[in-house]
């Protein structure tokens, strides 16, 4: 029986782009945090929390049966003693279509689908209250008529990455009825902004980096529209998902972003040029078998049911990323640790 009243969260993939920022947000809110991560990109993003009395870390692959072991005492994570968790935030995954293509279908499905089932099973066996699952609006693919997609719109995944996420969503929605753990499914828009492990394979961060380091952007699919949300706002959405009444969020899907975050690539380029003067833009035609997205997204559901309203605009995020790079705060942003895979400006 848990006697400590401090809420405790388990974050899988907690050393990554979202998780490394989310860890600090939870600690600031008075939570205890246990992070499990295999440290594919290192663990420097967690050093600021290392000596926090409410932070624990275990190195490990969530697909390994020895890493998450549920029992009556809670969940044992790696070599850490069992603990009772109030929530699990499942971020661990092979993220993005380039990374999934690089590791291949077998590995991508193992991490993104089988890993999700394993994490949920451990949470449910340990009677964890709820699990936040990080999904993606890539699941929608291309919008045939330009109408903003909602959580009820048909899914048309265009990549291996999206296929694995769709399958994981279907498992959480269709095969968890009656479980103790309540799954909540968040389809994140394209993220941007600075975190302890900033990624530069995301379109806004990437455009700013390219403009500053090369003074040139080569743009493909120039008219395509996408939706964007700041990584800090995603952390706020996760907190809301953990505080909402169970009936509101049980096995529910929420698009995470705002209507103000819908932009075309041309509009993003214009904003980047405003903050990185002298940037030359070259447009090219290219067709490739990647994660093709040309959609606008409706975020009415998360706004109306969870009260989610992002605080950081795309323009503020561009200014933030530019400021960090121009001031040399991240000196090695071209290094592989800041990318999930070799990228192309899409």
Tab-separated table of C-alpha atoms in Angstrom:
chain	number	residue	atom	x	y	z
A	1	UNK	CA	0.000	0.000	0.000
A	2	UNK	CA	1.356	3.383	-1.013
A	3	UNK	CA	1.709	5.689	1.979
A	4	UNK	CA	3.602	8.614	0.435
A	5	UNK	CA	1.122	11.192	-0.887
A	6	UNK	CA	3.597	12.602	-3.423
A	7	UNK	CA	2.391	11.593	-6.912
A	8	UNK	CA	4.875	9.482	-8.849
A	9	UNK	CA	5.190	9.271	-12.642
A	10	UNK	CA	7.154	6.870	-14.803
A	11	UNK	CA	8.410	8.418	-18.059
A	12	UNK	CA	9.646	6.037	-20.738
A	13	UNK	CA	12.042	7.698	-23.153
A	14	UNK	CA	12.534	10.411	-20.569
A	15	UNK	CA	15.960	11.510	-21.844
A	16	UNK	CA	14.518	12.550	-25.210
A	17	UNK	CA	13.193	15.779	-26.674
A	18	UNK	CA	9.873	15.808	-24.808
A	19	UNK	CA	10.832	13.667	-21.830
A	20	UNK	CA	13.868	15.666	-20.746
A	21	UNK	CA	11.750	18.824	-20.524
A	22	UNK	CA	8.733	17.031	-19.075
A	23	UNK	CA	10.868	15.607	-16.270
A	24	UNK	CA	11.671	19.119	-15.075
A	25	UNK	CA	8.046	20.203	-15.375
A	26	UNK	CA	6.897	17.307	-13.182
A	27	UNK	CA	9.594	17.961	-10.589
A	28	UNK	CA	8.599	21.632	-10.467
A	29	UNK	CA	5.003	20.532	-9.883
A	30	UNK	CA	6.064	18.451	-6.876
A	31	UNK	CA	5.924	14.999	-8.491
A	32	UNK	CA	8.414	12.201	-8.031
A	33	UNK	CA	9.809	11.127	-11.410
A	34	UNK	CA	11.341	7.862	-12.557
A	35	UNK	CA	12.859	7.922	-16.045
A	36	UNK	CA	13.710	4.816	-18.042
A	37	UNK	CA	15.668	5.308	-21.252
A	38	UNK	CA	18.205	3.314	-23.253
A	39	UNK	CA	20.237	6.510	-23.851
A	40	UNK	CA	20.565	6.071	-27.607
A	41	UNK	CA	21.430	9.796	-27.778
A	42	UNK	CA	23.140	9.980	-24.397
A	43	UNK	CA	21.852	11.212	-21.073
A	44	UNK	CA	23.294	14.714	-20.709
A	45	UNK	CA	19.751	16.097	-20.946
A	46	UNK	CA	19.022	14.644	-17.490
A	47	UNK	CA	22.084	15.903	-15.624
A	48	UNK	CA	20.261	18.920	-14.250
A	49	UNK	CA	17.899	16.606	-12.349
A	50	UNK	CA	20.422	14.004	-11.234
A	51	UNK	CA	20.701	15.103	-7.602
A	52	UNK	CA	17.038	16.039	-7.183
A	53	UNK	CA	15.679	13.999	-4.251
A	54	UNK	CA	12.545	13.041	-6.195
A	55	UNK	CA	14.312	11.893	-9.380
A	56	UNK	CA	15.282	8.319	-10.227
A	57	UNK	CA	16.805	6.897	-13.404
A	58	UNK	CA	17.104	3.419	-14.885
A	59	UNK	CA	18.925	2.639	-18.105
A	60	UNK	CA	17.093	0.105	-20.180
A	61	UNK	CA	15.009	-0.877	-23.186
A	62	UNK	CA	11.286	-1.048	-22.366
A	63	UNK	CA	10.966	-3.955	-24.798
A	64	UNK	CA	13.221	-6.019	-22.520
A	65	UNK	CA	11.090	-8.059	-20.088
A	66	UNK	CA	13.737	-7.527	-17.390
A	67	UNK	CA	13.381	-3.744	-17.493
A	68	UNK	CA	9.721	-3.347	-16.441
A	69	UNK	CA	8.532	-5.957	-13.933
A	70	UNK	CA	5.132	-5.495	-12.326
A	71	UNK	CA	4.245	-7.009	-8.963
A	72	UNK	CA	2.070	-6.364	-5.942
A	73	UNK	CA	4.722	-3.894	-4.770
A	74	UNK	CA	4.427	-1.837	-7.963
A	75	UNK	CA	6.737	-1.677	-10.983
A	76	UNK	CA	10.431	-2.480	-10.684
A	77	UNK	CA	12.320	-0.457	-13.298
A	78	UNK	CA	15.699	-1.945	-14.177
A	79	UNK	CA	17.665	-2.391	-10.957
A	80	UNK	CA	15.562	0.125	-9.028
A	81	UNK	CA	13.331	-1.189	-6.235
A	82	UNK	CA	9.595	-1.491	-7.016
A	83	UNK	CA	7.544	1.677	-6.758
A	84	UNK	CA	3.884	2.544	-6.995
A	85	UNK	CA	3.198	4.896	-9.875
A	86	UNK	CA	0.192	7.145	-10.290
A	87	UNK	CA	0.802	7.554	-14.014
A	88	UNK	CA	2.958	6.426	-16.922
A	89	UNK	CA	3.902	8.714	-19.808
A	90	UNK	CA	4.982	6.472	-22.669
A	91	UNK	CA	7.324	8.416	-24.954
A	92	UNK	CA	9.857	5.688	-25.804
A	93	UNK	CA	9.745	4.971	-29.538
A	94	UNK	CA	11.602	5.060	-32.811
A	95	UNK	CA	10.392	8.535	-33.746
A	96	UNK	CA	9.804	9.764	-37.287
A	97	UNK	CA	9.808	8.110	-40.689
A	98	UNK	CA	13.563	8.535	-41.410
A	99	UNK	CA	14.502	6.816	-38.150
A	100	UNK	CA	12.020	3.990	-38.723
A	101	UNK	CA	13.293	3.475	-42.264
A	102	UNK	CA	16.853	3.425	-40.959
A	103	UNK	CA	16.274	0.721	-38.335
A	104	UNK	CA	13.888	-1.279	-40.539
A	105	UNK	CA	10.343	-2.611	-40.082
A	106	UNK	CA	11.172	-5.342	-37.566
A	107	UNK	CA	12.836	-2.973	-35.100
A	108	UNK	CA	10.293	-0.180	-35.657
A	109	UNK	CA	7.365	-2.493	-34.951
A	110	UNK	CA	9.126	-3.978	-31.922
A	111	UNK	CA	9.655	-0.610	-30.268
A	112	UNK	CA	6.561	1.282	-31.351
A	113	UNK	CA	3.932	-1.452	-31.193
A	114	UNK	CA	5.194	-4.340	-29.063
A	115	UNK	CA	6.873	-1.883	-26.693
A	116	UNK	CA	3.586	-0.054	-26.179
A	117	UNK	CA	1.762	-3.290	-25.370
A	118	UNK	CA	4.481	-4.279	-22.899
A	119	UNK	CA	4.452	-0.902	-21.114
A	120	UNK	CA	0.656	-0.914	-20.862
A	121	UNK	CA	0.629	-4.485	-19.537
A	122	UNK	CA	3.121	-3.576	-16.806
A	123	UNK	CA	1.130	-0.471	-15.874
A	124	UNK	CA	-2.150	-2.367	-15.697
A	125	UNK	CA	-0.659	-5.248	-13.707
A	126	UNK	CA	0.638	-2.702	-11.187
A	127	UNK	CA	-2.747	-0.920	-11.117
A	128	UNK	CA	-1.410	2.407	-12.384
A	129	UNK	CA	-4.209	4.940	-12.762
A	130	UNK	CA	-3.559	6.151	-16.285
A	131	UNK	CA	-1.130	6.057	-19.183
A	132	UNK	CA	-0.445	8.863	-21.640
A	133	UNK	CA	0.510	7.548	-25.071
A	134	UNK	CA	2.501	9.783	-27.420
A	135	UNK	CA	1.102	9.423	-30.924
A	136	UNK	CA	1.218	11.664	-33.982
A	137	UNK	CA	-0.942	13.544	-36.415
A	138	UNK	CA	1.099	11.801	-39.124
A	139	UNK	CA	-1.587	9.138	-38.808
A	140	UNK	CA	-3.933	11.309	-40.880
A	141	UNK	CA	-1.621	11.440	-43.900
A	142	UNK	CA	-2.914	13.648	-46.694
A	143	UNK	CA	-6.173	15.573	-46.385
A	144	UNK	CA	-8.147	15.021	-49.602
A	145	UNK	CA	-10.190	18.229	-49.542
A	146	UNK	CA	-8.293	20.607	-47.251
A	147	UNK	CA	-10.886	20.379	-44.480
A	148	UNK	CA	-9.282	20.372	-41.024
A	149	UNK	CA	-9.061	16.803	-39.731
A	150	UNK	CA	-10.589	15.845	-36.386
A	151	UNK	CA	-10.070	12.878	-34.101
A	152	UNK	CA	-12.861	11.129	-36.006
A	153	UNK	CA	-11.332	11.622	-39.465
A	154	UNK	CA	-10.183	8.537	-41.416
A	155	UNK	CA	-6.535	7.603	-40.981
A	156	UNK	CA	-4.270	7.408	-44.007
A	157	UNK	CA	-0.726	6.715	-42.761
A	158	UNK	CA	1.961	7.440	-45.333
A	159	UNK	CA	4.981	5.953	-43.561
A	160	UNK	CA	6.173	3.018	-41.495
A	161	UNK	CA	6.324	5.327	-38.476
A	162	UNK	CA	2.657	6.285	-38.775
A	163	UNK	CA	1.632	2.665	-39.406
A	164	UNK	CA	3.214	1.573	-36.121
A	165	UNK	CA	1.530	4.393	-34.234
A	166	UNK	CA	-1.882	3.619	-35.748
A	167	UNK	CA	-1.534	-0.010	-34.686
A	168	UNK	CA	-0.539	0.982	-31.139
A	169	UNK	CA	-3.531	3.321	-30.945
A	170	UNK	CA	-5.862	0.556	-32.085
A	171	UNK	CA	-4.525	-1.755	-29.387
A	172	UNK	CA	-5.010	0.855	-26.649
A	173	UNK	CA	-8.530	1.687	-27.770
A	174	UNK	CA	-9.830	-1.756	-28.721
A	175	UNK	CA	-8.136	-4.156	-26.316
A	176	UNK	CA	-8.010	-2.330	-22.986
A	177	UNK	CA	-11.675	-2.166	-22.016
A	178	UNK	CA	-12.087	-2.986	-18.351
A	179	UNK	CA	-8.412	-2.465	-17.553
A	180	UNK	CA	-7.415	-0.673	-14.377
A	181	UNK	CA	-5.073	1.630	-16.292
A	182	UNK	CA	-6.820	4.282	-18.380
A	183	UNK	CA	-5.043	4.991	-21.678
A	184	UNK	CA	-5.097	8.538	-23.086
A	185	UNK	CA	-3.945	8.989	-26.677
A	186	UNK	CA	-2.338	12.265	-27.742
A	187	UNK	CA	-1.697	12.934	-31.428
A	188	UNK	CA	0.969	15.613	-31.314
A	189	UNK	CA	1.329	18.166	-34.077
A	190	UNK	CA	4.875	18.751	-35.367
A	191	UNK	CA	6.907	19.928	-32.409
A	192	UNK	CA	9.295	22.863	-32.235
A	193	UNK	CA	11.273	24.760	-29.620
A	194	UNK	CA	14.143	24.248	-27.211
A	195	UNK	CA	14.445	21.476	-24.608
A	196	UNK	CA	17.386	19.905	-22.746
A	197	UNK	CA	17.758	17.603	-25.775
A	198	UNK	CA	16.635	19.755	-28.663
A	199	UNK	CA	15.978	18.013	-31.964
A	200	UNK	CA	16.946	19.639	-35.247
A	201	UNK	CA	15.227	17.164	-37.555
A	202	UNK	CA	11.899	18.929	-36.940
A	203	UNK	CA	10.854	21.357	-39.615
A	204	UNK	CA	10.856	24.682	-37.698
A	205	UNK	CA	13.996	23.978	-35.660
A	206	UNK	CA	15.624	22.597	-38.785
A	207	UNK	CA	14.755	25.583	-40.962
A	208	UNK	CA	16.202	27.986	-38.398
A	209	UNK	CA	19.395	25.915	-38.115
A	210	UNK	CA	19.804	25.707	-41.888
A	211	UNK	CA	19.182	29.427	-42.301
A	212	UNK	CA	21.784	30.331	-39.672
A	213	UNK	CA	24.501	27.834	-40.663
A	214	UNK	CA	24.100	27.878	-44.453
A	215	UNK	CA	22.112	31.036	-45.165
A	216	UNK	CA	20.048	28.956	-47.543
A	217	UNK	CA	16.913	26.840	-47.454
A	218	UNK	CA	16.007	24.277	-50.088
A	219	UNK	CA	12.283	23.642	-49.830
A	220	UNK	CA	10.289	20.733	-51.225
A	221	UNK	CA	6.486	20.496	-51.244
A	222	UNK	CA	6.302	24.249	-50.716
A	223	UNK	CA	2.523	24.576	-50.610
A	224	UNK	CA	1.975	21.825	-48.077
A	225	UNK	CA	0.328	22.770	-44.786
A	226	UNK	CA	1.197	21.344	-41.398
A	227	UNK	CA	0.336	21.925	-37.756
A	228	UNK	CA	2.860	22.895	-35.093
A	229	UNK	CA	3.032	22.941	-31.299
A	230	UNK	CA	5.807	23.977	-28.906
A	231	UNK	CA	7.406	21.211	-26.851
A	232	UNK	CA	6.668	23.098	-23.614
A	233	UNK	CA	2.978	23.285	-24.532
A	234	UNK	CA	2.998	19.523	-25.094
A	235	UNK	CA	4.210	19.137	-21.501
A	236	UNK	CA	1.265	21.246	-20.341
A	237	UNK	CA	-1.122	19.063	-22.338
A	238	UNK	CA	0.262	15.926	-20.680
A	239	UNK	CA	-0.321	17.430	-17.229
A	240	UNK	CA	-3.906	18.246	-18.199
A	241	UNK	CA	-4.380	14.678	-19.406
A	242	UNK	CA	-3.286	13.385	-16.012
A	243	UNK	CA	-5.548	15.729	-14.047
A	244	UNK	CA	-8.733	15.378	-16.120
A	245	UNK	CA	-11.652	13.280	-14.797
A	246	UNK	CA	-11.369	9.644	-15.924
A	247	UNK	CA	-14.649	9.739	-17.825
A	248	UNK	CA	-13.322	12.598	-19.955
A	249	UNK	CA	-10.148	10.898	-21.112
A	250	UNK	CA	-10.635	7.111	-20.920
A	251	UNK	CA	-9.363	5.647	-24.233
A	252	UNK	CA	-9.905	9.036	-25.852
A	253	UNK	CA	-7.817	10.533	-28.660
A	254	UNK	CA	-6.851	14.207	-28.604
A	255	UNK	CA	-5.085	16.225	-31.281
A	256	UNK	CA	-2.513	18.336	-29.414
A	257	UNK	CA	-1.904	21.812	-30.811
A	258	UNK	CA	-3.922	24.890	-31.699
A	259	UNK	CA	-5.689	26.266	-34.741
A	260	UNK	CA	-3.193	29.143	-34.697
A	261	UNK	CA	-0.428	26.564	-35.264
A	262	UNK	CA	-1.599	25.610	-38.766
A	263	UNK	CA	0.905	26.980	-41.302
A	264	UNK	CA	2.034	26.389	-44.849
A	265	UNK	CA	5.733	25.926	-45.498
A	266	UNK	CA	5.854	29.268	-47.297
A	267	UNK	CA	4.524	30.959	-44.170
A	268	UNK	CA	7.150	29.276	-41.993
A	269	UNK	CA	9.900	30.279	-44.408
A	270	UNK	CA	8.753	33.905	-44.306
A	271	UNK	CA	8.932	33.921	-40.501
A	272	UNK	CA	12.409	32.369	-40.519
A	273	UNK	CA	13.601	35.024	-42.983
A	274	UNK	CA	12.293	37.696	-40.623
A	275	UNK	CA	14.620	36.522	-37.827
A	276	UNK	CA	17.529	35.247	-39.928
A	277	UNK	CA	18.079	38.001	-42.444
A	278	UNK	CA	19.802	37.253	-45.719
A	279	UNK	CA	18.444	33.714	-45.985
A	280	UNK	CA	18.131	32.584	-49.606
A	281	UNK	CA	15.283	30.219	-50.458
A	282	UNK	CA	15.328	27.729	-53.304
A	283	UNK	CA	12.277	25.661	-54.207
A	284	UNK	CA	12.525	22.208	-55.807
A	285	UNK	CA	10.098	19.535	-56.864
A	286	UNK	CA	10.662	16.159	-55.316
A	287	UNK	CA	8.570	13.061	-54.781
A	288	UNK	CA	9.772	10.541	-52.226
A	289	UNK	CA	8.337	7.750	-50.133
A	290	UNK	CA	8.378	9.621	-46.877
A	291	UNK	CA	5.892	10.957	-44.397
A	292	UNK	CA	3.770	13.013	-46.770
A	293	UNK	CA	1.535	15.391	-44.843
A	294	UNK	CA	-0.576	18.181	-46.283
A	295	UNK	CA	-3.205	18.791	-43.664
A	296	UNK	CA	-4.750	21.283	-41.340
A	297	UNK	CA	-5.881	19.979	-37.987
A	298	UNK	CA	-8.791	20.838	-35.703
A	299	UNK	CA	-7.902	21.123	-32.022
A	300	UNK	CA	-11.418	21.881	-30.783
A	301	UNK	CA	-11.700	18.678	-28.735
A	302	UNK	CA	-8.680	19.211	-26.495
A	303	UNK	CA	-9.557	22.894	-26.106
A	304	UNK	CA	-13.163	22.205	-25.111
A	305	UNK	CA	-12.712	19.046	-23.038
A	306	UNK	CA	-9.333	19.627	-21.367
A	307	UNK	CA	-9.105	23.413	-21.560
A	308	UNK	CA	-5.804	23.223	-23.436
A	309	UNK	CA	-4.584	26.477	-24.961
A	310	UNK	CA	-0.949	26.630	-26.119
A	311	UNK	CA	0.998	29.604	-24.815
A	312	UNK	CA	3.940	29.749	-27.236
A	313	UNK	CA	3.372	30.790	-30.848
A	314	UNK	CA	5.305	29.586	-33.871
A	315	UNK	CA	6.866	33.037	-34.262
A	316	UNK	CA	8.000	33.033	-30.618
A	317	UNK	CA	9.457	29.568	-31.124
A	318	UNK	CA	11.430	30.646	-34.184
A	319	UNK	CA	12.818	33.594	-32.237
A	320	UNK	CA	13.688	31.259	-29.344
A	321	UNK	CA	15.569	28.747	-31.515
A	322	UNK	CA	17.362	31.505	-33.415
A	323	UNK	CA	18.448	33.147	-30.173
A	324	UNK	CA	19.875	29.918	-28.779
A	325	UNK	CA	21.841	29.206	-31.959
A	326	UNK	CA	23.056	32.753	-32.627
A	327	UNK	CA	24.308	33.037	-29.040
A	328	UNK	CA	26.212	29.761	-29.310
A	329	UNK	CA	24.271	28.067	-26.518
A	330	UNK	CA	24.163	24.899	-28.638
A	331	UNK	CA	27.482	24.856	-30.466
A	332	UNK	CA	27.281	21.402	-32.016
A	333	UNK	CA	23.734	21.475	-33.361
A	334	UNK	CA	24.874	19.825	-36.595
A	335	UNK	CA	26.068	16.763	-34.679
A	336	UNK	CA	24.103	13.531	-34.923
A	337	UNK	CA	22.975	13.636	-31.294
A	338	UNK	CA	20.487	16.355	-32.233
A	339	UNK	CA	18.933	14.357	-35.069
A	340	UNK	CA	17.000	11.123	-35.162
A	341	UNK	CA	18.387	10.400	-38.613
A	342	UNK	CA	20.006	12.167	-41.530
A	343	UNK	CA	17.442	14.623	-42.751
A	344	UNK	CA	16.173	16.407	-45.794
A	345	UNK	CA	14.340	19.726	-45.742
A	346	UNK	CA	10.811	18.573	-46.579
